Coordinates of C-alpha atoms in Angstrom, one line a residue:
Chain A
M16 CA 76.3 93.2 116.2
K17 CA 73.5 95.2 114.6
R18 CA 74.5 96.2 111.1
E19 CA 73.7 99.7 109.8
K20 CA 71.1 99.8 107.0
L21 CA 72.4 101.5 103.9
T22 CA 70.9 102.1 100.5
I23 CA 73.5 101.7 97.8
A24 CA 72.9 102.4 94.1
V25 CA 75.1 100.4 91.7
S26 CA 75.3 100.5 87.9
G27 CA 77.0 98.1 85.5
L28 CA 74.4 95.3 85.7
N29 CA 75.3 94.2 82.1
N30 CA 76.4 90.7 83.1
T31 CA 77.2 89.7 79.5
D32 CA 80.3 88.1 77.9
N33 CA 81.9 91.4 78.5
P34 CA 80.5 92.0 81.9
G35 CA 80.2 95.2 83.9
P36 CA 81.3 95.1 87.5
G37 CA 77.8 95.8 89.0
V38 CA 76.8 92.2 89.9
P39 CA 80.1 91.2 91.5
V40 CA 80.2 94.6 93.4
I41 CA 76.7 93.8 94.7
R42 CA 77.8 90.3 95.7
G43 CA 80.6 91.9 97.8
L44 CA 78.2 94.4 99.4
R45 CA 75.8 91.6 100.3
E46 CA 78.6 89.9 102.2
S47 CA 79.4 93.0 104.3
T48 CA 79.7 92.2 107.9
H49 CA 79.4 95.9 108.8
F50 CA 76.2 97.1 107.0
E51 CA 73.0 95.7 105.7
P52 CA 72.7 96.9 102.1
R53 CA 69.5 97.7 100.2
I54 CA 70.7 97.6 96.6
L55 CA 69.2 99.8 93.9
G56 CA 70.3 98.6 90.5
L57 CA 70.8 101.3 87.9
A58 CA 70.4 99.9 84.3
Y59 CA 71.0 101.7 81.0
E60 CA 69.2 99.0 79.0
N61 CA 66.1 97.0 79.9
M62 CA 67.9 93.8 78.9
E63 CA 70.8 94.1 81.4
P64 CA 70.8 90.7 83.1
G65 CA 71.6 92.0 86.6
A66 CA 68.2 93.6 86.6
Y67 CA 66.5 90.2 86.4
M68 CA 68.9 88.1 88.5
E69 CA 67.5 86.8 91.8
G70 CA 69.1 88.2 94.9
V71 CA 71.1 90.9 93.1
A72 CA 69.2 94.2 93.2
D73 CA 66.3 94.8 95.6
K74 CA 64.9 97.3 93.0
T75 CA 66.2 98.4 89.6
Y76 CA 65.7 101.7 87.8
L77 CA 66.4 102.5 84.2
I78 CA 68.6 105.6 83.8
P79 CA 69.5 107.6 80.6
Y80 CA 73.0 107.2 79.1
P81 CA 75.4 110.1 80.0
S82 CA 75.9 110.5 76.3
N83 CA 72.4 111.9 76.2
G84 CA 73.6 114.8 78.4
M85 CA 74.4 115.0 82.1
E86 CA 71.2 116.9 83.1
P87 CA 68.8 114.0 82.2
L88 CA 71.0 111.6 84.1
L89 CA 71.2 113.8 87.2
A90 CA 67.5 114.6 87.1
R91 CA 66.8 110.9 87.0
L92 CA 69.1 110.2 89.9
E93 CA 67.5 113.0 91.8
E94 CA 64.0 111.6 91.1
I95 CA 65.1 108.1 92.3
H96 CA 66.8 109.6 95.4
R97 CA 63.5 111.4 96.3
R98 CA 61.6 108.2 96.2
D99 CA 64.3 105.8 97.5
K100 CA 67.0 107.7 99.4
I101 CA 70.4 106.7 98.1
D102 CA 73.2 106.7 100.7
V103 CA 76.1 105.7 98.4
L104 CA 76.4 105.5 94.6
I105 CA 78.9 103.2 93.0
P106 CA 79.2 103.9 89.3
N107 CA 80.8 101.1 87.3
F108 CA 80.8 102.2 83.7
D109 CA 83.8 104.0 82.2
S110 CA 81.6 106.3 80.2
E111 CA 79.6 107.5 83.3
L112 CA 82.6 108.0 85.5
L113 CA 83.9 111.4 84.3
P114 CA 80.4 113.0 84.3
L115 CA 79.7 111.7 87.8
I116 CA 83.1 112.8 89.0
K117 CA 82.3 116.3 87.7
A118 CA 78.8 116.1 89.4
E119 CA 80.2 115.1 92.7
N120 CA 79.3 118.4 94.5
R121 CA 75.8 118.2 93.2
L122 CA 75.4 114.6 94.2
T123 CA 76.8 115.4 97.7
A124 CA 74.4 118.4 98.0
M125 CA 71.6 115.9 97.3
G126 CA 72.9 113.6 100.0
I127 CA 74.3 111.0 97.6
R128 CA 77.9 110.0 98.6
T129 CA 80.5 108.6 96.1
F130 CA 84.1 107.8 96.4
L131 CA 85.6 108.4 93.0
P132 CA 89.0 109.6 91.6
T133 CA 89.5 113.3 91.1
I134 CA 89.4 114.7 87.6
G135 CA 93.2 115.1 87.6
Q136 CA 93.6 111.4 88.5
Y137 CA 91.1 110.4 85.9
D138 CA 92.7 112.4 83.1
E139 CA 96.3 111.5 84.0
R140 CA 95.8 107.8 83.5
L141 CA 93.9 108.0 80.2
K142 CA 95.1 105.6 77.6
S143 CA 96.2 108.6 75.5
N144 CA 98.3 109.9 78.4
L145 CA 99.9 106.6 79.4
P146 CA 103.4 107.4 78.0
E147 CA 103.6 110.6 80.1
F148 CA 102.1 108.7 83.1
G149 CA 104.9 106.1 82.8
K150 CA 107.6 108.7 82.5
K151 CA 106.2 110.7 85.5
Y152 CA 106.0 107.7 87.8
D153 CA 108.9 105.7 86.5
L154 CA 106.9 102.8 85.1
S155 CA 107.5 100.7 82.0
V156 CA 104.7 101.3 79.5
P157 CA 104.5 100.2 75.8
G158 CA 105.1 102.8 73.2
S159 CA 101.8 104.3 72.0
H160 CA 100.3 107.2 70.0
T161 CA 96.8 108.8 70.0
V162 CA 95.3 109.1 66.6
S163 CA 92.3 110.9 65.2
S164 CA 92.7 110.0 61.5
A165 CA 93.5 106.8 59.7
L166 CA 96.1 108.7 57.7
E167 CA 98.4 108.9 60.8
I168 CA 98.5 105.1 61.2
P169 CA 101.1 104.1 58.5
G170 CA 103.6 106.6 60.0
I171 CA 103.0 105.3 63.5
C172 CA 103.4 101.7 62.4
R173 CA 106.8 102.6 60.9
E174 CA 107.9 104.3 64.1
L175 CA 106.7 101.6 66.6
S176 CA 107.5 98.0 65.7
G177 CA 104.5 95.8 65.5
P178 CA 102.2 94.1 66.2
W179 CA 100.0 96.8 67.7
M180 CA 96.9 96.9 69.9
I181 CA 94.3 99.3 68.5
K182 CA 92.3 100.6 71.5
G183 CA 89.1 102.5 71.9
K184 CA 89.0 105.4 74.3
F185 CA 86.8 103.6 76.8
Y186 CA 86.5 100.0 75.7
D187 CA 87.7 97.5 73.1
A188 CA 91.1 96.5 71.8
V189 CA 92.1 94.7 68.6
L190 CA 95.4 93.1 67.8
A191 CA 96.7 94.2 64.4
H192 CA 99.7 92.5 62.6
N193 CA 100.0 94.9 59.7
V194 CA 99.0 98.4 58.7
E195 CA 95.9 97.3 56.8
Q196 CA 94.6 95.5 59.9
A197 CA 95.4 98.5 62.0
I198 CA 93.4 100.8 59.8
A199 CA 90.4 98.5 59.6
A200 CA 90.5 98.3 63.5
F201 CA 90.7 102.1 63.7
Y202 CA 87.6 102.5 61.6
R203 CA 85.6 99.9 63.5
I204 CA 86.6 101.1 67.0
S205 CA 86.2 104.8 66.2
A206 CA 82.7 104.1 64.7
Q207 CA 81.7 102.4 68.0
W208 CA 83.5 104.4 70.7
G209 CA 84.5 107.7 68.9
L210 CA 87.8 109.4 68.7
P211 CA 90.6 109.4 69.6
V212 CA 91.9 105.8 69.1
V213 CA 95.1 104.6 70.7
V214 CA 97.8 102.6 68.7
Q215 CA 99.9 100.8 71.3
Q216 CA 102.8 98.5 70.8
Y217 CA 101.8 94.9 71.6
I218 CA 103.8 93.3 74.4
S219 CA 103.9 89.6 74.5
G220 CA 103.6 87.9 77.9
T221 CA 101.3 86.9 80.7
E222 CA 98.4 89.2 81.5
V223 CA 98.4 90.1 85.2
N224 CA 95.9 92.5 86.7
V225 CA 95.5 94.1 90.1
V226 CA 92.3 95.4 91.7
A227 CA 93.0 98.0 94.3
V228 CA 91.4 100.7 96.4
G229 CA 93.2 103.9 97.5
D230 CA 91.9 106.2 100.3
G231 CA 92.8 109.4 98.5
K232 CA 95.6 110.2 101.0
G233 CA 98.2 107.9 99.5
N234 CA 97.3 104.7 101.4
T235 CA 96.4 101.4 99.8
I236 CA 93.3 100.0 101.5
G237 CA 93.5 96.8 99.6
A238 CA 95.1 95.2 96.5
V239 CA 94.8 91.7 95.0
P240 CA 96.7 90.6 91.9
M241 CA 95.3 88.1 89.5
R242 CA 96.7 86.2 86.5
K243 CA 94.3 85.6 83.6
M244 CA 94.0 81.9 82.9
F245 CA 91.5 82.0 80.1
V246 CA 90.4 85.0 78.0
T247 CA 87.5 85.6 75.7
D248 CA 87.8 86.8 72.1
K249 CA 87.4 90.3 73.6
G250 CA 90.4 89.7 75.8
K251 CA 88.3 89.6 78.9
A252 CA 89.2 87.2 81.7
W253 CA 86.9 84.2 81.7
S254 CA 89.0 82.6 84.5
G255 CA 91.8 83.8 86.7
I256 CA 93.8 83.0 89.8
T257 CA 95.0 85.2 92.7
I258 CA 98.8 85.5 92.9
A259 CA 101.1 86.6 95.7
D260 CA 103.2 88.7 93.3
K261 CA 105.2 90.9 95.6
Y262 CA 106.5 93.1 92.8
L263 CA 102.9 93.8 91.6
L264 CA 101.8 94.6 95.1
D265 CA 104.7 97.0 95.7
L266 CA 104.1 98.6 92.3
T267 CA 100.4 99.1 93.1
K268 CA 101.2 100.7 96.5
R269 CA 103.7 103.0 94.8
I270 CA 101.2 104.2 92.2
I271 CA 98.5 104.8 94.8
S272 CA 101.0 106.5 97.1
N273 CA 102.4 108.8 94.3
T274 CA 99.0 109.6 92.8
F275 CA 97.0 109.8 96.0
W276 CA 94.5 107.6 94.2
R277 CA 91.0 107.9 95.4
G278 CA 88.6 105.0 95.0
G279 CA 88.8 101.7 93.1
M280 CA 91.2 101.0 90.3
E281 CA 92.4 98.2 88.1
L282 CA 96.0 98.0 86.8
E283 CA 96.4 96.0 83.6
M284 CA 99.9 94.7 83.3
I285 CA 101.9 92.3 81.1
R286 CA 104.7 90.2 82.5
S287 CA 107.1 89.4 79.8
S288 CA 109.0 86.1 79.5
D289 CA 112.1 87.9 81.0
N290 CA 110.1 88.9 84.0
K291 CA 109.7 92.6 83.1
Y292 CA 106.4 94.3 83.9
Y293 CA 104.6 96.7 81.5
L294 CA 101.7 98.8 82.5
V295 CA 99.2 98.7 79.6
E296 CA 96.2 100.4 81.2
I297 CA 94.7 101.8 84.4
N298 CA 90.9 101.6 84.8
P299 CA 89.6 104.1 87.2
R300 CA 87.0 101.8 88.7
I301 CA 86.6 98.3 90.2
P302 CA 86.8 95.6 87.5
A303 CA 84.3 92.9 86.8
W304 CA 86.5 90.2 88.5
V305 CA 86.4 92.0 91.9
Y306 CA 84.4 89.2 93.5
L307 CA 87.6 87.1 93.3
A308 CA 89.2 89.6 95.7
V309 CA 86.2 89.4 98.0
A310 CA 86.5 85.6 98.0
A311 CA 90.3 85.8 98.6
G312 CA 89.7 87.9 101.7
Q313 CA 89.5 91.5 100.7
N314 CA 85.9 92.9 100.4
L315 CA 86.9 96.0 98.4
P316 CA 83.3 97.1 97.5
E317 CA 82.6 97.2 101.2
A318 CA 85.7 99.3 101.7
I319 CA 84.6 101.8 99.1
V320 CA 81.3 102.2 100.8
H321 CA 83.1 102.8 104.1
L322 CA 85.3 105.4 102.4
A323 CA 82.3 107.1 100.8
M324 CA 80.6 107.2 104.3
G325 CA 83.7 109.1 105.6
M326 CA 85.0 106.2 107.7
N327 CA 88.6 105.1 107.8
P328 CA 88.6 101.4 107.0
E329 CA 91.6 99.4 108.2
P330 CA 93.8 98.5 105.2
F331 CA 93.7 94.8 104.3
T332 CA 97.1 93.1 104.9
A333 CA 96.6 89.7 103.4
F334 CA 94.6 87.6 100.9
E335 CA 94.6 84.0 99.8
A336 CA 96.8 83.2 96.8
G337 CA 95.6 80.4 94.5
K338 CA 91.9 81.3 94.6
M339 CA 90.4 80.9 91.2
F340 CA 87.3 82.3 89.5
I341 CA 85.6 80.7 86.5
R342 CA 82.8 82.6 84.8
Y343 CA 79.8 80.9 83.3
S344 CA 76.8 81.8 81.3
Y345 CA 73.3 80.9 82.3
D346 CA 70.0 81.3 80.6
M347 CA 67.4 82.9 82.9
I348 CA 63.8 82.5 82.0
V349 CA 61.9 85.8 82.3
D350 CA 58.2 86.4 81.8
V351 CA 57.5 88.8 79.0
N352 CA 55.3 90.9 81.3
T353 CA 58.3 91.4 83.7
H354 CA 60.4 92.6 80.8
Q355 CA 57.7 94.9 79.4
S356 CA 56.8 96.3 82.7
F357 CA 60.5 97.2 83.3
A358 CA 60.8 98.7 79.9
F359 CA 57.6 100.6 80.2
N360 CA 57.7 101.8 83.8
G361 CA 61.5 102.2 84.0
E362 CA 61.7 100.3 87.2
K363 CA 61.1 96.8 88.6
Chain B
M17 CA 126.4 72.8 93.0
S18 CA 123.9 74.3 95.4
I19 CA 120.3 74.1 94.4
H20 CA 117.7 76.6 95.6
I21 CA 114.0 76.0 94.9
K22 CA 111.6 79.0 95.1
S23 CA 109.9 79.0 98.5
G24 CA 106.2 78.9 99.0
L25 CA 105.4 76.3 96.3
R26 CA 102.3 74.2 96.8
I27 CA 102.9 70.6 95.9
S28 CA 100.2 68.0 95.9
D29 CA 100.7 64.2 96.4
Q30 CA 99.6 63.7 92.9
G31 CA 102.5 65.8 91.6
L32 CA 100.7 69.1 90.9
V33 CA 102.9 72.0 91.6
F34 CA 101.5 75.5 92.0
D35 CA 103.6 78.7 92.3
P36 CA 101.5 81.2 94.1
S37 CA 103.7 84.1 93.1
T38 CA 103.1 83.7 89.4
G39 CA 99.9 81.6 89.3
E40 CA 101.7 79.0 87.1
S41 CA 101.1 75.4 87.7
F42 CA 102.5 72.2 86.2
T43 CA 102.6 68.5 86.9
L44 CA 105.5 66.2 87.7
N45 CA 105.8 62.4 87.3
P46 CA 106.4 60.4 90.5
T47 CA 110.2 60.5 90.0
G48 CA 110.1 64.3 89.5
L49 CA 108.0 64.7 92.6
I50 CA 110.5 62.7 94.7
L51 CA 113.4 64.7 93.3
L52 CA 111.7 68.1 93.8
R53 CA 110.8 67.3 97.4
L54 CA 114.4 66.2 98.0
M55 CA 115.6 69.5 96.5
I56 CA 113.3 71.5 98.8
G57 CA 114.6 69.7 101.9
C58 CA 118.3 69.7 100.8
N59 CA 120.2 71.9 98.4
D60 CA 123.3 69.8 98.1
E61 CA 123.5 67.6 95.0
N62 CA 125.9 65.1 96.6
E63 CA 123.5 64.7 99.5
I64 CA 120.5 64.3 97.1
F65 CA 122.5 61.6 95.2
R66 CA 123.3 59.8 98.4
I67 CA 119.6 59.7 99.5
L68 CA 118.4 58.6 96.1
N69 CA 121.1 56.0 95.8
Q70 CA 119.7 54.3 98.9
D71 CA 116.5 53.4 97.1
Y72 CA 117.4 53.4 93.5
E73 CA 120.1 51.7 91.5
L74 CA 121.7 54.8 89.9
S75 CA 125.2 55.6 88.8
R76 CA 126.6 59.0 89.5
L77 CA 126.9 59.6 85.8
E78 CA 123.2 58.9 85.2
F79 CA 122.2 61.0 88.2
D80 CA 124.3 64.0 87.0
R81 CA 122.8 63.8 83.5
Y82 CA 119.2 63.5 84.7
L83 CA 119.7 66.2 87.3
L84 CA 120.9 68.7 84.7
D85 CA 117.9 67.9 82.5
F86 CA 115.5 68.3 85.5
L87 CA 117.1 71.6 86.6
A88 CA 116.6 72.9 83.1
V89 CA 112.9 72.1 83.3
L90 CA 112.6 73.8 86.7
K91 CA 114.4 76.8 85.4
S92 CA 112.0 77.1 82.5
M93 CA 109.2 76.9 85.0
Q94 CA 110.8 79.7 86.9
I95 CA 110.9 77.8 90.2
L96 CA 114.7 77.5 90.4
E97 CA 115.9 80.6 92.2
N98 CA 119.6 80.1 91.5
E99 CA 122.2 77.4 91.2
A100 CA 125.7 78.1 92.3

């Protein structure tokens, strides 16, 4: 069967110890049996490893951070699109998602397709809105408060029993065992990621996550749960294993059905020792461990491209439980000219 | 007593047990492996004792004591569905 040629732009090439999902998304796209992708990597920094890795991006462009304003980012995407027609864009950074969701009509007018959550879906699952989300959809969530000043922390620590996770609005989470640690974490995280910061009750248990894709009509196109087996000091999974957890799968389907979720998502859950499940976070994008789902039988990045192209992919009905991933680090050797040329010209 | 072991466990000949519903795995010694396989095939403790007694010199008192210990281990591993 002749595969359709598609040009797909993917960000999140920062394959560091806290990796973005770009490289595993691209690995999934390259394994598509339906289309032949030409991959345009979009990098915010000239040192993002994915830009230099063999067999990942066919071409990589530097793009400006959304924090520099939406117009420069859109202008850059428009310029890239003029030279290298983009069929589908898969953004993978939390901080670029909202601006790109807001710019969906402009992107569509340019001819660039995306398949992202709506603004309502994005806002509803924000860490700061998690208690209301839990109440609305009948989910157990840890107690939490949003804070904008360190002065609020002692009162919150009296109200919620500790320890607490102090979380940035996009990234980062620090475990605090007393008020002093909570305040120190507040200052560090707010300096890096801005305000507000979330103080969330820590739930002890096994970390289980689900990667899933919703079609925006309430249907789950695919879902694969994973138990973290080894985590880094940042709490990121360094290895994990797919699990056939029926409760998690049913819960995922219920959330997607109730919210009419559109696009990729990651549910971060804790399973306590008495087998209760707590939802601690919903990420509105594919996570960095998505290639495990691909290897287990669900090519979710491919499904997102199909959805973006207006096709109706068949929902996945199975995956292989007991598949593991183990991350590794690897020193690539790069010629300084390659790096300088990329930094200077903004493309490679 | 009726013993019910969680279904779907993957058990290797070396005694590695993997529970695909939770992702947990653990190892059994050769005796534990024999006992778990017996429990999967048969949930009646009297029948398990009868089969074991054919190959091993074992009093009913010893069997009952070791069985209770082993069931407690399986329960802590969350692979014992129920015991009635």
